[in-house]
Amino acid sequence: STPINFGEDKIQVLEIRKPTPPDIRDMPIQGQTMGHYLDLAARLSGQPVSVIDMLSFDDLEKVMEILGDFMEPGQPTGAKK
């Protein structure tokens, strides 16, 4: 990973929490863009979007993998038909 210099801070680690319903309330069910995921990464890491925009491509791939794990469909609910 590549550290990010942001103002006087040097960010070496992004801690990404699991999303809650309010975090994804405004995300479209279909047609998400990279911007939606970058905004979500900022929200879940507590960092401004400008920090997420400074990620190296390798680090961005890791963040996207983590977000993808969160966004995978869960187990179906309800009775089987």
mmCIF file with all atom_site columns, C-alpha atoms in Angstrom:
data_model
loop_
_atom_site.group_PDB
_atom_site.id
_atom_site.type_symbol
_atom_site.label_atom_id
_atom_site.label_alt_id
_atom_site.label_comp_id
_atom_site.label_asym_id
_atom_site.label_entity_id
_atom_site.label_seq_id
_atom_site.pdbx_PDB_ins_code
_atom_site.Cartn_x
_atom_site.Cartn_y
_atom_site.Cartn_z
_atom_site.occupancy
_atom_site.B_iso_or_equiv
_atom_site.pdbx_formal_charge
_atom_site.auth_seq_id
_atom_site.auth_comp_id
_atom_site.auth_asym_id
_atom_site.auth_atom_id
_atom_site.pdbx_PDB_model_num
ATOM 1  C CA . SER A 1 1  ? 0.000   0.000   0.000   1.00 0.00 ? 1  SER A CA 1
ATOM 2  C CA . THR A 1 2  ? 1.044   3.568   -0.655  1.00 0.00 ? 2  THR A CA 1
ATOM 3  C CA . PRO A 1 3  ? 0.787   6.170   2.138   1.00 0.00 ? 3  PRO A CA 1
ATOM 4  C CA . ILE A 1 4  ? -1.217  9.311   1.349   1.00 0.00 ? 4  ILE A CA 1
ATOM 5  C CA . ASN A 1 5  ? -0.078  12.757  2.395   1.00 0.00 ? 5  ASN A CA 1
ATOM 6  C CA . PHE A 1 6  ? -3.177  14.794  3.188   1.00 0.00 ? 6  PHE A CA 1
ATOM 7  C CA . GLY A 1 7  ? -2.413  18.205  4.590   1.00 0.00 ? 7  GLY A CA 1
ATOM 8  C CA . GLU A 1 8  ? -0.186  17.577  7.575   1.00 0.00 ? 8  GLU A CA 1
ATOM 9  C CA . ASP A 1 9  ? -1.460  13.998  7.983   1.00 0.00 ? 9  ASP A CA 1
ATOM 10 C CA . LYS A 1 10 ? 0.141   10.888  6.550   1.00 0.00 ? 10 LYS A CA 1
ATOM 11 C CA . ILE A 1 11 ? -2.528  8.218   6.065   1.00 0.00 ? 11 ILE A CA 1
ATOM 12 C CA . GLN A 1 12 ? -1.059  4.734   5.995   1.00 0.00 ? 12 GLN A CA 1
ATOM 13 C CA . VAL A 1 13 ? -4.111  2.617   6.796   1.00 0.00 ? 13 VAL A CA 1
ATOM 14 C CA . LEU A 1 14 ? -7.782  2.895   5.897   1.00 0.00 ? 14 LEU A CA 1
ATOM 15 C CA . GLU A 1 15 ? -10.106 1.204   8.337   1.00 0.00 ? 15 GLU A CA 1
ATOM 16 C CA . ILE A 1 16 ? -13.348 0.350   6.599   1.00 0.00 ? 16 ILE A CA 1
ATOM 17 C CA . ARG A 1 17 ? -16.359 -0.537  8.716   1.00 0.00 ? 17 ARG A CA 1
ATOM 18 C CA . LYS A 1 18 ? -19.318 -2.621  7.593   1.00 0.00 ? 18 LYS A CA 1
ATOM 19 C CA . PRO A 1 19 ? -22.056 -0.538  5.968   1.00 0.00 ? 19 PRO A CA 1
ATOM 20 C CA . THR A 1 20 ? -25.404 0.060   7.608   1.00 0.00 ? 20 THR A CA 1
ATOM 21 C CA . PRO A 1 21 ? -28.664 0.795   5.757   1.00 0.00 ? 21 PRO A CA 1
ATOM 22 C CA . PRO A 1 22 ? -28.210 4.598   5.992   1.00 0.00 ? 22 PRO A CA 1
ATOM 23 C CA . ASP A 1 23 ? -24.790 4.235   4.295   1.00 0.00 ? 23 ASP A CA 1
ATOM 24 C CA . ILE A 1 24 ? -26.332 2.731   1.173   1.00 0.00 ? 24 ILE A CA 1
ATOM 25 C CA . ARG A 1 25 ? -29.732 4.444   1.227   1.00 0.00 ? 25 ARG A CA 1
ATOM 26 C CA . ASP A 1 26 ? -28.962 6.653   -1.783  1.00 0.00 ? 26 ASP A CA 1
ATOM 27 C CA . MET A 1 27 ? -27.156 4.011   -3.867  1.00 0.00 ? 27 MET A CA 1
ATOM 28 C CA . PRO A 1 28 ? -29.166 2.840   -6.851  1.00 0.00 ? 28 PRO A CA 1
ATOM 29 C CA . ILE A 1 29 ? -30.003 -0.858  -6.904  1.00 0.00 ? 29 ILE A CA 1
ATOM 30 C CA . GLN A 1 30 ? -28.831 -1.037  -10.502 1.00 0.00 ? 30 GLN A CA 1
ATOM 31 C CA . GLY A 1 31 ? -26.496 1.202   -12.431 1.00 0.00 ? 31 GLY A CA 1
ATOM 32 C CA . GLN A 1 32 ? -23.992 2.012   -9.716  1.00 0.00 ? 32 GLN A CA 1
ATOM 33 C CA . THR A 1 33 ? -20.987 3.973   -10.914 1.00 0.00 ? 33 THR A CA 1
ATOM 34 C CA . MET A 1 34 ? -17.434 4.010   -9.636  1.00 0.00 ? 34 MET A CA 1
ATOM 35 C CA . GLY A 1 35 ? -18.376 7.316   -8.011  1.00 0.00 ? 35 GLY A CA 1
ATOM 36 C CA . HIS A 1 36 ? -21.000 5.587   -5.871  1.00 0.00 ? 36 HIS A CA 1
ATOM 37 C CA . TYR A 1 37 ? -18.380 3.159   -4.583  1.00 0.00 ? 37 TYR A CA 1
ATOM 38 C CA . LEU A 1 38 ? -15.769 5.869   -4.015  1.00 0.00 ? 38 LEU A CA 1
ATOM 39 C CA . ASP A 1 39 ? -18.308 7.873   -2.012  1.00 0.00 ? 39 ASP A CA 1
ATOM 40 C CA . LEU A 1 40 ? -19.189 4.744   -0.031  1.00 0.00 ? 40 LEU A CA 1
ATOM 41 C CA . ALA A 1 41 ? -15.502 4.048   0.651   1.00 0.00 ? 41 ALA A CA 1
ATOM 42 C CA . ALA A 1 42 ? -15.129 7.580   1.997   1.00 0.00 ? 42 ALA A CA 1
ATOM 43 C CA . ARG A 1 43 ? -18.209 7.208   4.186   1.00 0.00 ? 43 ARG A CA 1
ATOM 44 C CA . LEU A 1 44 ? -17.159 3.827   5.583   1.00 0.00 ? 44 LEU A CA 1
ATOM 45 C CA . SER A 1 45 ? -13.563 4.857   6.221   1.00 0.00 ? 45 SER A CA 1
ATOM 46 C CA . GLY A 1 46 ? -14.405 8.227   7.769   1.00 0.00 ? 46 GLY A CA 1
ATOM 47 C CA . GLN A 1 47 ? -12.126 9.946   5.264   1.00 0.00 ? 47 GLN A CA 1
ATOM 48 C CA . PRO A 1 48 ? -13.051 12.721  2.849   1.00 0.00 ? 48 PRO A CA 1
ATOM 49 C CA . VAL A 1 49 ? -13.604 11.780  -0.792  1.00 0.00 ? 49 VAL A CA 1
ATOM 50 C CA . SER A 1 50 ? -10.450 13.729  -1.642  1.00 0.00 ? 50 SER A CA 1
ATOM 51 C CA . VAL A 1 51 ? -8.401  11.146  0.311   1.00 0.00 ? 51 VAL A CA 1
ATOM 52 C CA . ILE A 1 52 ? -10.079 8.255   -1.516  1.00 0.00 ? 52 ILE A CA 1
ATOM 53 C CA . ASP A 1 53 ? -9.332  10.036  -4.802  1.00 0.00 ? 53 ASP A CA 1
ATOM 54 C CA . MET A 1 54 ? -5.619  9.931   -3.901  1.00 0.00 ? 54 MET A CA 1
ATOM 55 C CA . LEU A 1 55 ? -5.454  6.129   -3.492  1.00 0.00 ? 55 LEU A CA 1
ATOM 56 C CA . SER A 1 56 ? -3.046  4.242   -5.710  1.00 0.00 ? 56 SER A CA 1
ATOM 57 C CA . PHE A 1 57 ? -4.748  1.949   -8.192  1.00 0.00 ? 57 PHE A CA 1
ATOM 58 C CA . ASP A 1 58 ? -3.510  -1.113  -6.270  1.00 0.00 ? 58 ASP A CA 1
ATOM 59 C CA . ASP A 1 59 ? -4.985  0.228   -3.036  1.00 0.00 ? 59 ASP A CA 1
ATOM 60 C CA . LEU A 1 60 ? -8.218  1.149   -4.811  1.00 0.00 ? 60 LEU A CA 1
ATOM 61 C CA . GLU A 1 61 ? -8.523  -2.433  -6.058  1.00 0.00 ? 61 GLU A CA 1
ATOM 62 C CA . LYS A 1 62 ? -8.232  -3.687  -2.457  1.00 0.00 ? 62 LYS A CA 1
ATOM 63 C CA . VAL A 1 63 ? -10.875 -1.224  -1.261  1.00 0.00 ? 63 VAL A CA 1
ATOM 64 C CA . MET A 1 64 ? -13.207 -2.236  -4.095  1.00 0.00 ? 64 MET A CA 1
ATOM 65 C CA . GLU A 1 65 ? -12.737 -5.900  -3.186  1.00 0.00 ? 65 GLU A CA 1
ATOM 66 C CA . ILE A 1 66 ? -13.714 -5.162  0.422   1.00 0.00 ? 66 ILE A CA 1
ATOM 67 C CA . LEU A 1 67 ? -16.762 -3.168  -0.685  1.00 0.00 ? 67 LEU A CA 1
ATOM 68 C CA . GLY A 1 68 ? -17.729 -5.956  -3.076  1.00 0.00 ? 68 GLY A CA 1
ATOM 69 C CA . ASP A 1 69 ? -17.642 -8.450  -0.202  1.00 0.00 ? 69 ASP A CA 1
ATOM 70 C CA . PHE A 1 70 ? -20.019 -6.187  1.748   1.00 0.00 ? 70 PHE A CA 1
ATOM 71 C CA . MET A 1 71 ? -22.369 -5.762  -1.205  1.00 0.00 ? 71 MET A CA 1
ATOM 72 C CA . GLU A 1 72 ? -22.695 -9.452  -2.150  1.00 0.00 ? 72 GLU A CA 1
ATOM 73 C CA . PRO A 1 73 ? -26.261 -10.686 -1.885  1.00 0.00 ? 73 PRO A CA 1
ATOM 74 C CA . GLY A 1 74 ? -27.116 -12.321 1.399   1.00 0.00 ? 74 GLY A CA 1
ATOM 75 C CA . GLN A 1 75 ? -28.992 -15.525 1.877   1.00 0.00 ? 75 GLN A CA 1
ATOM 76 C CA . PRO A 1 76 ? -32.540 -15.478 0.590   1.00 0.00 ? 76 PRO A CA 1
ATOM 77 C CA . THR A 1 77 ? -35.315 -14.932 3.083   1.00 0.00 ? 77 THR A CA 1
ATOM 78 C CA . GLY A 1 78 ? -38.829 -16.300 3.135   1.00 0.00 ? 78 GLY A CA 1
ATOM 79 C CA . ALA A 1 79 ? -40.240 -19.690 2.316   1.00 0.00 ? 79 ALA A CA 1
ATOM 80 C CA . LYS A 1 80 ? -39.027 -21.757 -0.592  1.00 0.00 ? 80 LYS A CA 1
ATOM 81 C CA . LYS A 1 81 ? -41.509 -22.219 -3.376  1.00 0.00 ? 81 LYS A CA 1
#
